[in-house]
Amino acid sequence: MNDPRPARQTDQEGQEPRPLALVVCGALMREVQKVASSQGWSVDLFGVPARHHTQPPQILEAVVSMLDRIQRQYEKVVVVYGDCGTAGALDRLLEKRGVSRIPGPHCYEMYAGARYLTITQDCAGTYFVTDHLVRNWEATVLADTDPKWRDSYTATMFAGFERMVYLQQEPNDALERKALQIAESVGLPLEVQPTGLGALEERLVEVVEGTRRTQSQLP
Amino acid sequence: MSDLLKSLQEAILTIDEETALKVTQELLDSGMEPEEILESGMTEALLELGRRWNCGEAFLPEVVAAAGIFERCSAIVEPALMAKADRKVSDKAIIATVKGDLHDLGKNIVGAMMKTVGLEVHDLGKNVPTEKIIEAVKELQPKLIGLSALLTTTMPEQENVIKALEEAGLRSAVKVMVGGAPVTQEWADRIGADGYAPNAPEAVRVALELTQVAA
Ligand code: B12
């Protein structure tokens, strides 16, 4: 997964630096691919494994090692990640390397956009899922827990939560059914909120095209 | 290290609760000092698991399960610890995860370890509004508040609690210690906290230092 060959390549190999690379969190890859296609960008996408989310310092290491490998080959590199619990360390690092990141603390805020604050202020006990999280629930949140611990694990993890909000990127009946099962398995009611690509698209377009820098309401 | 102590560590590391509880009791019955059981057996095992988790060799479900076992083993050694503790049990501490934040695994471990050194820990839970913390300070008059935050979006609540303590005229009466994975010493200094610790054993050391200063 850390393979520095781009996930999608629009230019031929050449000596000249290519115009644009996006270093993308694995949890956002599908959606970023969609934005890139719809914008018609000449871009190479490089994925960083989403599993690093459980250890933010590993996000730093993985992004740096990806930049070490590819940065010189591109005129512009944009990192498509939230702060993701690095508490500003990711931004400090990117600033030193002259690389931009799309604004936002994490992908839930990016998808929910302006709605994020309202949703969390209405109910702090909100647990978000996205298309990616629903698809990869077993491997990510359950971390492939031994079935004999699963119930007590999820009971400990989700104690105090009041609802699950599914920030849905794309209508998909099968995923919606799975989201419902997931919510039931952790004892939470499910609310589906279609977001599309939310603020992710807008922020990405602005950073890539170097236009007005969108601010998230949150760091 | 005694074989029994090793098997306690092993039982915690392999999430074998039954054995862990049994061996803890056996160690106590054998006359081993409760501090040694706690530090060299239980805490060491939890630290080792933390190390494994940090470098991707252990998964969170194991950390969660081990922390639960730690708490239940603590309950077995606690009476023996209290019976001999020279520490005044009256040193009260409040701990809480700040408003908007429902991460409590780390805070719970910190709380459980603080109890083992004789602090009377009042755990206010998670997603705790600042006003509730202020009320608890007025009511319980603790020497220390421990505030946990795991989200960069909720870290500012730690600062809000400090400001609210100032506004209520309570700031000089209580020490504030902050923590949580994104929190740093620099952040603690910036918001005017008295202490910071990156993990539970350090948190215990800082808590003792701060409560002694406040004594
Ligand atoms: C487990 C976890 C969860 C669990 C929480 C279960 C629970 N009951 O606590 C669940 C799955 C429910 C969860 C939910 C969410 N999470 Co979460 N979660 C984590 C994860 C993977 C591990 C945290 C943890 O428990 N670590 C293990 C414990 C033992 O370590 P610790 O908490 O750091 O505690 C130690 C020290 O920090 C210290 N300490 C802790 N507290 C204190 C207090 C004091 C006073 C002191 C001195 C020391 C101290 O001592 C502890 C023991 O050594 C982190 C990533 C990470 N590594 O931090 C993400 C992470 C914190 N979560 C994140 C997010 C985004 C969320 C959600 C918004 C996701 C969602 N889908 O909705 C929700 C938030 C809900 C809410 N309102 O709070 C992001 C935050 C990003 C950001 N910008 O801040 C992180 C960083 C993941 C990521 N990279 O994206 N999460």
Coordinates of C-alpha atoms and ligand atoms in Angstrom, one line a residue:
Chain A
M1 CA 0.0 0.0 0.0
N2 CA 3.0 2.3 0.6
D3 CA 4.0 1.7 -3.0
P4 CA 5.2 5.0 -4.5
R5 CA 3.7 4.1 -7.9
P6 CA 0.7 6.4 -8.3
A7 CA -2.7 4.9 -8.0
R8 CA -3.8 6.8 -11.0
Q9 CA -1.4 8.2 -13.5
T10 CA -2.3 10.6 -16.3
D11 CA 1.2 11.6 -17.5
Q12 CA 3.8 9.5 -19.2
E13 CA 7.1 8.9 -17.4
G14 CA 9.4 11.8 -18.3
Q15 CA 12.4 13.8 -17.2
E16 CA 10.4 17.0 -16.6
P17 CA 8.7 17.3 -13.3
R18 CA 5.0 16.5 -13.6
P19 CA 2.5 19.1 -12.5
L20 CA 0.7 17.7 -9.6
A21 CA 0.7 14.9 -7.0
L22 CA -1.8 14.2 -4.3
V23 CA -0.7 12.3 -1.2
V24 CA -4.0 10.9 0.0
C25 CA -5.1 9.1 3.2
G26 CA -6.3 5.7 2.1
A27 CA -9.7 6.4 3.8
L28 CA -10.3 9.2 1.2
M29 CA -8.8 7.7 -1.9
R30 CA -12.0 6.8 -3.8
E31 CA -13.5 10.2 -3.1
V32 CA -10.3 12.0 -4.1
Q33 CA -10.2 10.0 -7.3
K34 CA -13.7 11.2 -8.1
V35 CA -12.8 14.8 -7.5
A36 CA -9.7 14.5 -9.7
S37 CA -11.7 13.0 -12.6
S38 CA -14.5 15.4 -12.4
Q39 CA -12.0 18.3 -12.4
G40 CA -10.1 16.8 -15.3
W41 CA -6.8 17.3 -13.4
S42 CA -3.5 15.9 -14.7
V43 CA -2.6 14.3 -11.4
D44 CA -0.9 11.3 -9.8
L45 CA -2.4 10.0 -6.6
F46 CA -0.4 8.3 -3.9
G47 CA -2.1 6.4 -1.1
V48 CA -1.0 6.3 2.5
P49 CA -2.5 3.4 4.5
A50 CA -5.6 4.4 6.5
R51 CA -4.6 2.1 9.3
H52 CA -2.1 4.7 10.6
H53 CA -5.1 6.5 12.0
T54 CA -4.9 4.7 15.3
Q55 CA -1.4 6.1 15.7
P56 CA -1.1 9.7 14.6
P57 CA 2.8 9.7 14.8
Q58 CA 2.7 7.0 12.2
I59 CA 0.8 9.3 9.9
L60 CA 3.7 11.7 10.1
E61 CA 6.3 9.1 9.3
A62 CA 4.3 7.7 6.4
V63 CA 3.6 11.0 4.8
V64 CA 7.3 12.1 5.2
S65 CA 8.5 8.9 3.7
M66 CA 6.1 9.3 0.8
L67 CA 7.2 12.9 0.2
D68 CA 10.9 11.8 0.3
R69 CA 10.2 9.5 -2.5
I70 CA 8.0 11.6 -4.8
Q71 CA 8.3 15.3 -4.0
R72 CA 11.2 16.1 -6.4
Q73 CA 9.3 14.6 -9.3
Y74 CA 6.4 17.1 -9.0
E75 CA 5.9 20.8 -9.4
K76 CA 3.2 20.8 -6.7
V77 CA 2.3 18.3 -4.0
V78 CA -0.9 18.5 -1.9
V79 CA -1.5 16.3 1.1
V80 CA -5.1 15.2 1.5
Y81 CA -5.3 14.5 5.2
G82 CA -7.0 16.1 8.2
D83 CA -4.8 17.1 11.1
C84 CA -5.9 13.6 12.3
G85 CA -4.8 14.1 15.9
T86 CA -1.2 15.1 15.0
A87 CA -2.0 18.4 16.9
G88 CA -0.4 20.7 14.3
A89 CA 2.7 18.5 13.8
L90 CA 1.6 17.5 10.3
D91 CA 1.2 21.1 9.3
R92 CA 4.6 22.2 10.8
L93 CA 6.2 19.4 8.8
L94 CA 4.5 20.2 5.6
E95 CA 5.3 23.9 5.9
K96 CA 9.0 23.1 6.1
R97 CA 8.7 21.1 2.9
G98 CA 6.6 23.7 1.1
V99 CA 3.7 21.3 0.7
S100 CA 0.0 22.3 1.3
R101 CA -2.7 20.3 3.1
I102 CA -6.4 20.7 2.8
P103 CA -7.8 22.3 5.9
G104 CA -9.8 20.4 8.5
P105 CA -9.2 18.4 11.7
H106 CA -10.4 15.1 10.3
C107 CA -12.5 13.6 7.4
Y108 CA -15.8 13.7 9.3
E109 CA -15.6 17.4 9.6
M110 CA -14.6 17.6 5.9
Y111 CA -17.6 15.7 4.8
A112 CA -20.1 17.3 7.2
G113 CA -18.6 20.8 6.4
A114 CA -20.6 23.6 8.0
R115 CA -22.9 21.0 9.6
Y116 CA -20.2 19.5 11.7
L117 CA -20.4 21.9 14.6
T118 CA -24.2 21.8 14.7
I119 CA -24.2 18.0 14.7
T120 CA -21.6 17.7 17.5
Q121 CA -23.0 20.6 19.5
D122 CA -26.6 19.1 19.3
C123 CA -25.2 15.8 20.5
A124 CA -21.6 15.3 21.6
G125 CA -22.3 11.6 21.8
T126 CA -22.3 11.3 18.0
Y127 CA -20.2 8.6 16.4
F128 CA -19.7 9.2 12.7
V129 CA -19.3 6.7 10.0
T130 CA -18.5 7.3 6.3
D131 CA -18.7 5.1 3.2
H132 CA -15.1 4.0 3.9
L133 CA -15.7 3.2 7.5
V134 CA -18.8 1.2 6.8
R135 CA -17.0 -0.7 4.1
N136 CA -14.0 -1.4 6.3
W137 CA -15.7 -1.6 9.7
E138 CA -14.3 -5.0 10.6
A139 CA -10.7 -4.2 9.8
T140 CA -10.6 -0.7 11.1
V141 CA -12.9 -0.1 14.1
L142 CA -13.2 -3.7 15.2
A143 CA -9.5 -4.1 14.4
D144 CA -10.3 -7.8 13.7
T145 CA -11.1 -8.3 17.4
D146 CA -11.3 -11.9 18.5
P147 CA -15.0 -12.6 18.5
K148 CA -14.9 -13.7 22.1
W149 CA -14.0 -10.1 23.2
R150 CA -16.0 -8.3 20.6
D151 CA -19.1 -7.6 22.7
S152 CA -17.2 -6.4 25.7
Y153 CA -14.9 -4.4 23.5
T154 CA -17.6 -2.6 21.6
A155 CA -19.5 -2.0 24.9
T156 CA -16.5 -0.3 26.4
M157 CA -15.7 1.7 23.3
F158 CA -19.2 3.0 22.6
A159 CA -20.4 3.5 26.1
G160 CA -21.9 7.0 26.4
F161 CA -22.5 7.4 22.7
E162 CA -26.1 8.3 21.8
R163 CA -26.3 7.9 18.0
M164 CA -24.4 7.0 14.9
V165 CA -24.5 9.5 12.1
Y166 CA -23.7 8.0 8.7
L167 CA -22.2 10.8 6.5
Q168 CA -23.0 9.2 3.2
Q169 CA -20.8 10.0 0.2
E170 CA -22.8 8.0 -2.3
P171 CA -26.3 6.5 -2.1
N172 CA -25.8 2.7 -1.8
D173 CA -28.5 0.4 -0.4
A174 CA -26.1 -2.3 0.5
L175 CA -23.8 0.0 2.5
E176 CA -26.8 1.6 4.2
R177 CA -28.0 -1.8 5.3
K178 CA -24.5 -2.6 6.6
A179 CA -24.5 0.7 8.4
L180 CA -27.7 -0.2 10.1
Q181 CA -26.3 -3.6 11.2
I182 CA -23.2 -1.9 12.6
A183 CA -25.3 0.6 14.5
E184 CA -27.4 -2.1 15.9
S185 CA -24.3 -4.2 16.9
V186 CA -23.1 -1.3 19.0
G187 CA -26.5 -0.4 20.3
L188 CA -26.9 3.0 18.7
P189 CA -29.7 4.5 16.5
L190 CA -28.6 5.3 13.0
E191 CA -29.2 8.6 11.2
V192 CA -28.2 8.8 7.5
Q193 CA -27.1 12.2 6.3
P194 CA -26.2 12.3 2.6
T195 CA -23.2 14.6 2.3
G196 CA -21.7 13.8 -1.1
L197 CA -18.1 14.9 -1.1
G198 CA -19.0 17.7 1.3
A199 CA -16.4 20.3 1.9
L200 CA -13.6 17.9 0.9
E201 CA -14.2 18.7 -2.8
E202 CA -14.4 22.4 -2.4
R203 CA -11.3 22.5 -0.2
L204 CA -9.3 20.3 -2.4
V205 CA -10.1 22.3 -5.5
E206 CA -9.1 25.5 -3.8
V207 CA -5.8 24.2 -2.6
V208 CA -4.9 22.5 -5.9
E209 CA -5.9 25.5 -8.0
G210 CA -4.3 27.9 -5.5
T211 CA -7.4 30.0 -5.3
R212 CA -8.8 31.5 -2.0
R213 CA -7.7 29.2 0.9
T214 CA -10.9 27.8 2.4
Q215 CA -10.8 27.8 6.2
S216 CA -12.3 25.1 8.2
Q217 CA -14.1 26.5 11.3
L218 CA -11.8 24.2 13.2
P219 CA -8.0 23.7 13.2
Chain B
M1 CA 11.5 -11.5 39.5
S2 CA 9.4 -14.3 41.0
D3 CA 7.7 -16.8 38.7
L4 CA 4.4 -15.8 40.1
L5 CA 4.9 -12.1 39.3
K6 CA 5.9 -13.2 35.8
S7 CA 2.8 -15.2 35.4
L8 CA 0.7 -12.2 36.5
Q9 CA 2.4 -10.1 33.8
E10 CA 1.8 -12.9 31.3
A11 CA -1.8 -13.3 32.2
I12 CA -2.5 -9.5 31.7
L13 CA -0.6 -9.5 28.4
T14 CA -2.5 -12.5 27.1
I15 CA -5.9 -11.2 28.5
D16 CA -6.4 -14.1 30.8
E17 CA -8.5 -12.4 33.4
E18 CA -9.2 -15.5 35.5
T19 CA -5.5 -16.3 36.0
A20 CA -4.6 -12.6 36.5
L21 CA -7.1 -12.3 39.4
K22 CA -6.1 -15.6 40.9
V23 CA -2.3 -14.9 40.8
T24 CA -2.8 -11.4 42.2
Q25 CA -4.5 -12.9 45.2
E26 CA -1.8 -15.6 45.5
L27 CA 0.9 -13.0 45.5
L28 CA -0.8 -11.0 48.2
D29 CA -1.3 -14.2 50.3
S30 CA 2.4 -15.1 49.8
G31 CA 3.2 -11.8 51.6
M32 CA 4.5 -9.8 48.7
E33 CA 4.3 -6.1 49.2
P34 CA 1.2 -4.7 47.4
E35 CA 3.3 -2.0 45.8
E36 CA 5.6 -4.6 44.2
I37 CA 2.6 -6.5 42.8
L38 CA 1.2 -3.3 41.4
E39 CA 4.4 -1.8 40.0
S40 CA 6.5 -4.8 38.9
G41 CA 3.5 -7.0 38.0
M42 CA 0.4 -5.1 36.8
T43 CA 1.9 -1.7 35.8
E44 CA 4.8 -3.3 33.9
A45 CA 2.4 -5.5 31.9
L46 CA 0.2 -2.5 31.0
L47 CA 3.3 -0.5 30.0
E48 CA 4.6 -3.4 27.9
L49 CA 1.2 -3.6 26.2
G50 CA 1.3 0.2 25.6
R51 CA 4.7 -0.2 24.0
R52 CA 3.4 -2.9 21.7
W53 CA 0.4 -0.8 20.8
N54 CA 2.5 2.2 20.0
C55 CA 4.6 0.2 17.5
G56 CA 1.6 -1.7 16.0
E57 CA 2.3 -5.0 17.7
A58 CA -0.9 -5.0 19.8
F59 CA -4.4 -3.9 18.9
L60 CA -6.6 -1.6 20.8
P61 CA -9.0 -4.4 21.9
E62 CA -6.2 -5.9 23.8
V63 CA -5.3 -2.6 25.5
V64 CA -9.0 -2.1 26.4
A65 CA -9.3 -5.6 27.8
A66 CA -6.0 -5.4 29.7
A67 CA -6.9 -2.0 31.2
G68 CA -10.1 -3.6 32.5
I69 CA -8.1 -6.5 34.1
F70 CA -5.7 -4.0 35.6
E71 CA -8.6 -2.3 37.3
R72 CA -10.0 -5.5 38.7
C73 CA -6.6 -6.6 39.9
S74 CA -6.1 -3.2 41.5
A75 CA -9.3 -3.8 43.5
I76 CA -7.7 -6.8 45.0
V77 CA -4.5 -5.1 46.1
E78 CA -6.1 -1.8 47.0
P79 CA -7.2 -2.7 50.6
A80 CA -3.7 -3.9 51.4
L81 CA -2.2 -0.7 49.9
M82 CA -4.6 1.5 51.8
A83 CA -3.9 -0.3 55.1
K84 CA -0.3 0.6 54.9
A85 CA -0.3 3.8 52.9
D86 CA 1.4 6.6 54.8
R87 CA -0.2 8.9 52.4
K88 CA -3.3 10.8 53.6
V89 CA -6.2 9.4 51.8
S90 CA -7.6 12.9 52.0
D91 CA -5.7 14.0 49.0
K92 CA -8.5 14.3 46.6
A93 CA -8.3 14.4 42.9
I94 CA -10.9 14.9 40.2
I95 CA -10.4 13.5 36.7
A96 CA -12.5 14.1 33.7
T97 CA -12.5 14.0 29.9
V98 CA -13.5 17.4 28.7
K99 CA -16.8 18.5 27.1
G100 CA -17.4 17.2 23.6
D101 CA -14.9 14.4 24.0
L102 CA -16.0 10.8 24.6
H103 CA -12.5 9.2 24.7
D104 CA -11.9 7.8 28.1
L105 CA -9.7 4.7 27.9
G106 CA -6.6 6.7 28.7
K107 CA -8.3 8.8 31.4
N108 CA -9.5 5.6 33.1
I109 CA -6.1 4.1 33.2
V110 CA -4.7 7.3 34.6
G111 CA -7.5 7.3 37.3
A112 CA -6.9 3.6 38.2
M113 CA -3.2 4.2 38.6
M114 CA -3.7 7.4 40.6
K115 CA -5.9 5.4 43.0
T116 CA -3.1 2.9 43.6
V117 CA -0.9 5.6 45.2
G118 CA -3.5 6.6 47.7
L119 CA -5.2 9.5 46.0
E120 CA -8.9 9.6 46.4
V121 CA -9.9 9.8 42.8
H122 CA -13.3 11.2 41.8
D123 CA -13.9 10.3 38.2
L124 CA -16.5 12.7 36.7
G125 CA -16.6 10.6 33.4
K126 CA -16.3 11.8 29.9
N127 CA -17.9 14.7 27.9
V128 CA -18.0 16.6 31.2
P129 CA -19.2 20.2 30.9
T130 CA -16.9 22.8 32.5
E131 CA -19.7 23.9 34.9
K132 CA -19.9 20.4 36.3
I133 CA -16.2 20.4 36.9
I134 CA -16.4 23.8 38.7
E135 CA -19.3 22.5 40.8
A136 CA -17.3 19.4 41.7
V137 CA -14.3 21.5 42.7
K138 CA -16.5 23.6 45.0
E139 CA -18.1 20.5 46.6
L140 CA -15.1 18.2 46.9
Q141 CA -12.3 20.7 47.3
P142 CA -9.7 18.5 45.6
K143 CA -6.0 19.3 45.4
L144 CA -5.8 18.3 41.8
I145 CA -7.8 18.2 38.6
G146 CA -6.8 15.9 35.8
L147 CA -8.2 16.8 32.4
S148 CA -8.1 14.5 29.4
A149 CA -8.7 15.5 25.8
L150 CA -8.1 13.2 22.7
L151 CA -9.5 15.5 20.0
T152 CA -7.7 18.5 18.7
T153 CA -11.2 20.1 18.6
T154 CA -11.7 19.6 22.3
M155 CA -8.3 20.5 23.6
P156 CA -9.4 24.1 24.0
E157 CA -11.9 22.9 26.6
Q158 CA -8.9 22.3 28.9
E159 CA -8.1 26.0 28.7
N160 CA -11.8 26.8 29.2
V161 CA -11.8 24.9 32.5
I162 CA -8.7 26.8 33.7
K163 CA -10.3 30.1 32.8
A164 CA -13.5 29.1 34.5
L165 CA -11.5 28.2 37.7
E166 CA -10.0 31.7 37.6
E167 CA -13.4 33.3 37.1
A168 CA -14.8 31.3 40.1
G169 CA -11.8 32.4 42.2
L170 CA -10.8 28.8 42.6
R171 CA -7.6 28.7 40.5
S172 CA -5.1 29.0 43.4
A173 CA -6.9 26.3 45.4
V174 CA -6.3 23.5 42.9
K175 CA -3.6 22.2 40.6
V176 CA -4.5 21.4 37.0
M177 CA -2.8 18.6 35.2
V178 CA -3.6 17.9 31.5
G179 CA -3.1 15.0 29.2
G180 CA -4.3 13.0 26.2
A181 CA -2.5 11.9 23.1
P182 CA -2.5 15.3 21.2
V183 CA -1.6 17.2 24.3
T184 CA 2.0 18.4 24.8
Q185 CA 4.0 20.1 27.5
E186 CA 4.0 23.2 25.2
W187 CA 0.2 23.2 25.1
A188 CA 0.1 22.7 28.9
D189 CA 2.4 25.8 29.4
R190 CA 0.4 27.8 26.9
I191 CA -2.9 27.3 28.6
G192 CA -1.4 27.8 32.1
A193 CA -1.8 24.2 33.4
D194 CA 0.4 23.2 36.3
G195 CA 1.4 19.8 34.9
Y196 CA 1.3 17.5 32.0
A197 CA 2.1 13.8 31.5
P198 CA 2.3 11.7 28.3
N199 CA 1.3 8.5 30.0
A200 CA -0.3 7.0 33.1
P201 CA 2.9 6.2 35.2
E202 CA 4.2 9.8 34.5
A203 CA 0.7 11.1 35.3
V204 CA 1.0 9.5 38.7
R205 CA 4.4 10.9 39.3
V206 CA 3.2 14.4 38.4
A207 CA 0.0 14.1 40.4
L208 CA 2.0 13.2 43.5
E209 CA 4.4 16.1 42.9
L210 CA 1.5 18.5 42.5
T211 CA -0.5 17.3 45.5
Q212 CA 2.6 17.5 47.6
V213 CA 3.3 21.0 46.5
A214 CA -0.3 21.8 47.3
A215 CA -0.1 20.2 50.7
Ligands
B12_1 C1 -9.9 4.4 20.7 C2 -10.3 5.7 19.9 C3 -11.6 5.9 19.8 C4 -12.7 5.2 20.5 C5 -12.9 5.8 22.0 C6 -13.3 4.7 23.0 C7 -13.2 5.3 24.4 N1 -14.2 4.8 25.2 O1 -12.4 6.0 24.8 C8 -14.0 5.5 19.6 C9 -14.0 4.4 18.5 C10 -15.3 5.5 20.3 C11 -13.5 6.8 19.1 C12 -14.4 7.8 18.7 C13 -14.0 8.9 18.0 N2 -12.8 9.3 17.6 CO1 -11.2 8.4 18.2 N3 -9.7 7.5 18.6 C14 -9.3 6.5 19.3 C15 -7.8 6.2 19.2 C16 -7.6 5.2 18.0 C17 -7.1 5.7 20.4 C18 -7.3 6.5 21.7 C19 -7.0 5.6 22.9 O2 -7.9 5.2 23.6 N4 -5.7 5.3 23.1 C20 -5.3 4.4 24.1 C21 -5.1 5.2 25.5 C22 -4.6 4.2 26.5 O3 -4.2 6.2 25.2 P1 -4.5 7.8 25.5 O4 -5.9 8.0 25.4 O5 -3.5 8.6 24.7 O6 -4.1 7.9 27.0 C23 -2.8 7.9 27.5 C24 -2.1 9.3 27.5 O7 -2.5 10.1 26.5 C25 -2.2 9.8 28.9 N5 -3.5 10.5 29.3 C26 -4.7 10.4 28.8 N6 -5.6 11.2 29.5 C27 -4.9 11.8 30.4 C28 -5.2 12.8 31.3 C29 -4.3 13.3 32.2 C30 -4.7 14.4 33.2 C31 -2.9 13.0 32.0 C32 -1.9 13.6 32.8 C33 -2.5 12.0 31.1 C34 -3.5 11.4 30.3 O8 -2.2 8.6 29.7 C35 -2.9 7.6 29.0 C36 -2.4 6.2 29.4 O9 -1.0 6.0 29.1 C37 -7.3 7.6 18.8 C38 -5.9 7.7 18.1 C39 -4.8 7.8 19.1 N7 -3.8 7.0 19.1 O10 -4.9 8.7 19.9 C40 -8.4 8.1 17.9 C41 -8.6 9.6 17.7 C42 -8.3 10.4 18.9 N8 -10.1 9.7 17.3 C43 -10.4 10.5 16.5 C44 -11.7 10.8 16.0 C45 -11.8 11.7 14.8 C46 -12.8 10.2 16.6 C47 -14.3 10.5 16.2 C48 -14.7 11.9 15.8 C49 -14.5 9.5 15.1 C50 -15.9 9.2 14.6 N9 -16.0 8.3 13.7 O11 -16.9 9.8 15.0 C51 -15.0 10.0 17.5 C52 -15.1 11.1 18.5 C53 -16.2 11.0 19.4 C54 -16.1 12.0 20.5 N10 -17.0 13.0 20.5 O12 -15.2 12.0 21.3 C55 -9.1 11.2 15.9 C56 -9.0 12.6 16.4 C57 -8.5 13.6 15.3 C58 -8.3 15.0 15.8 N11 -8.2 15.9 14.9 O13 -8.3 15.2 16.9 C59 -8.0 10.2 16.4 C60 -6.6 10.9 16.6 C61 -7.9 9.2 15.2 C62 -7.3 9.8 14.0 N12 -6.0 9.7 13.7 O14 -8.1 10.3 13.2 N13 -12.2 7.0 19.0

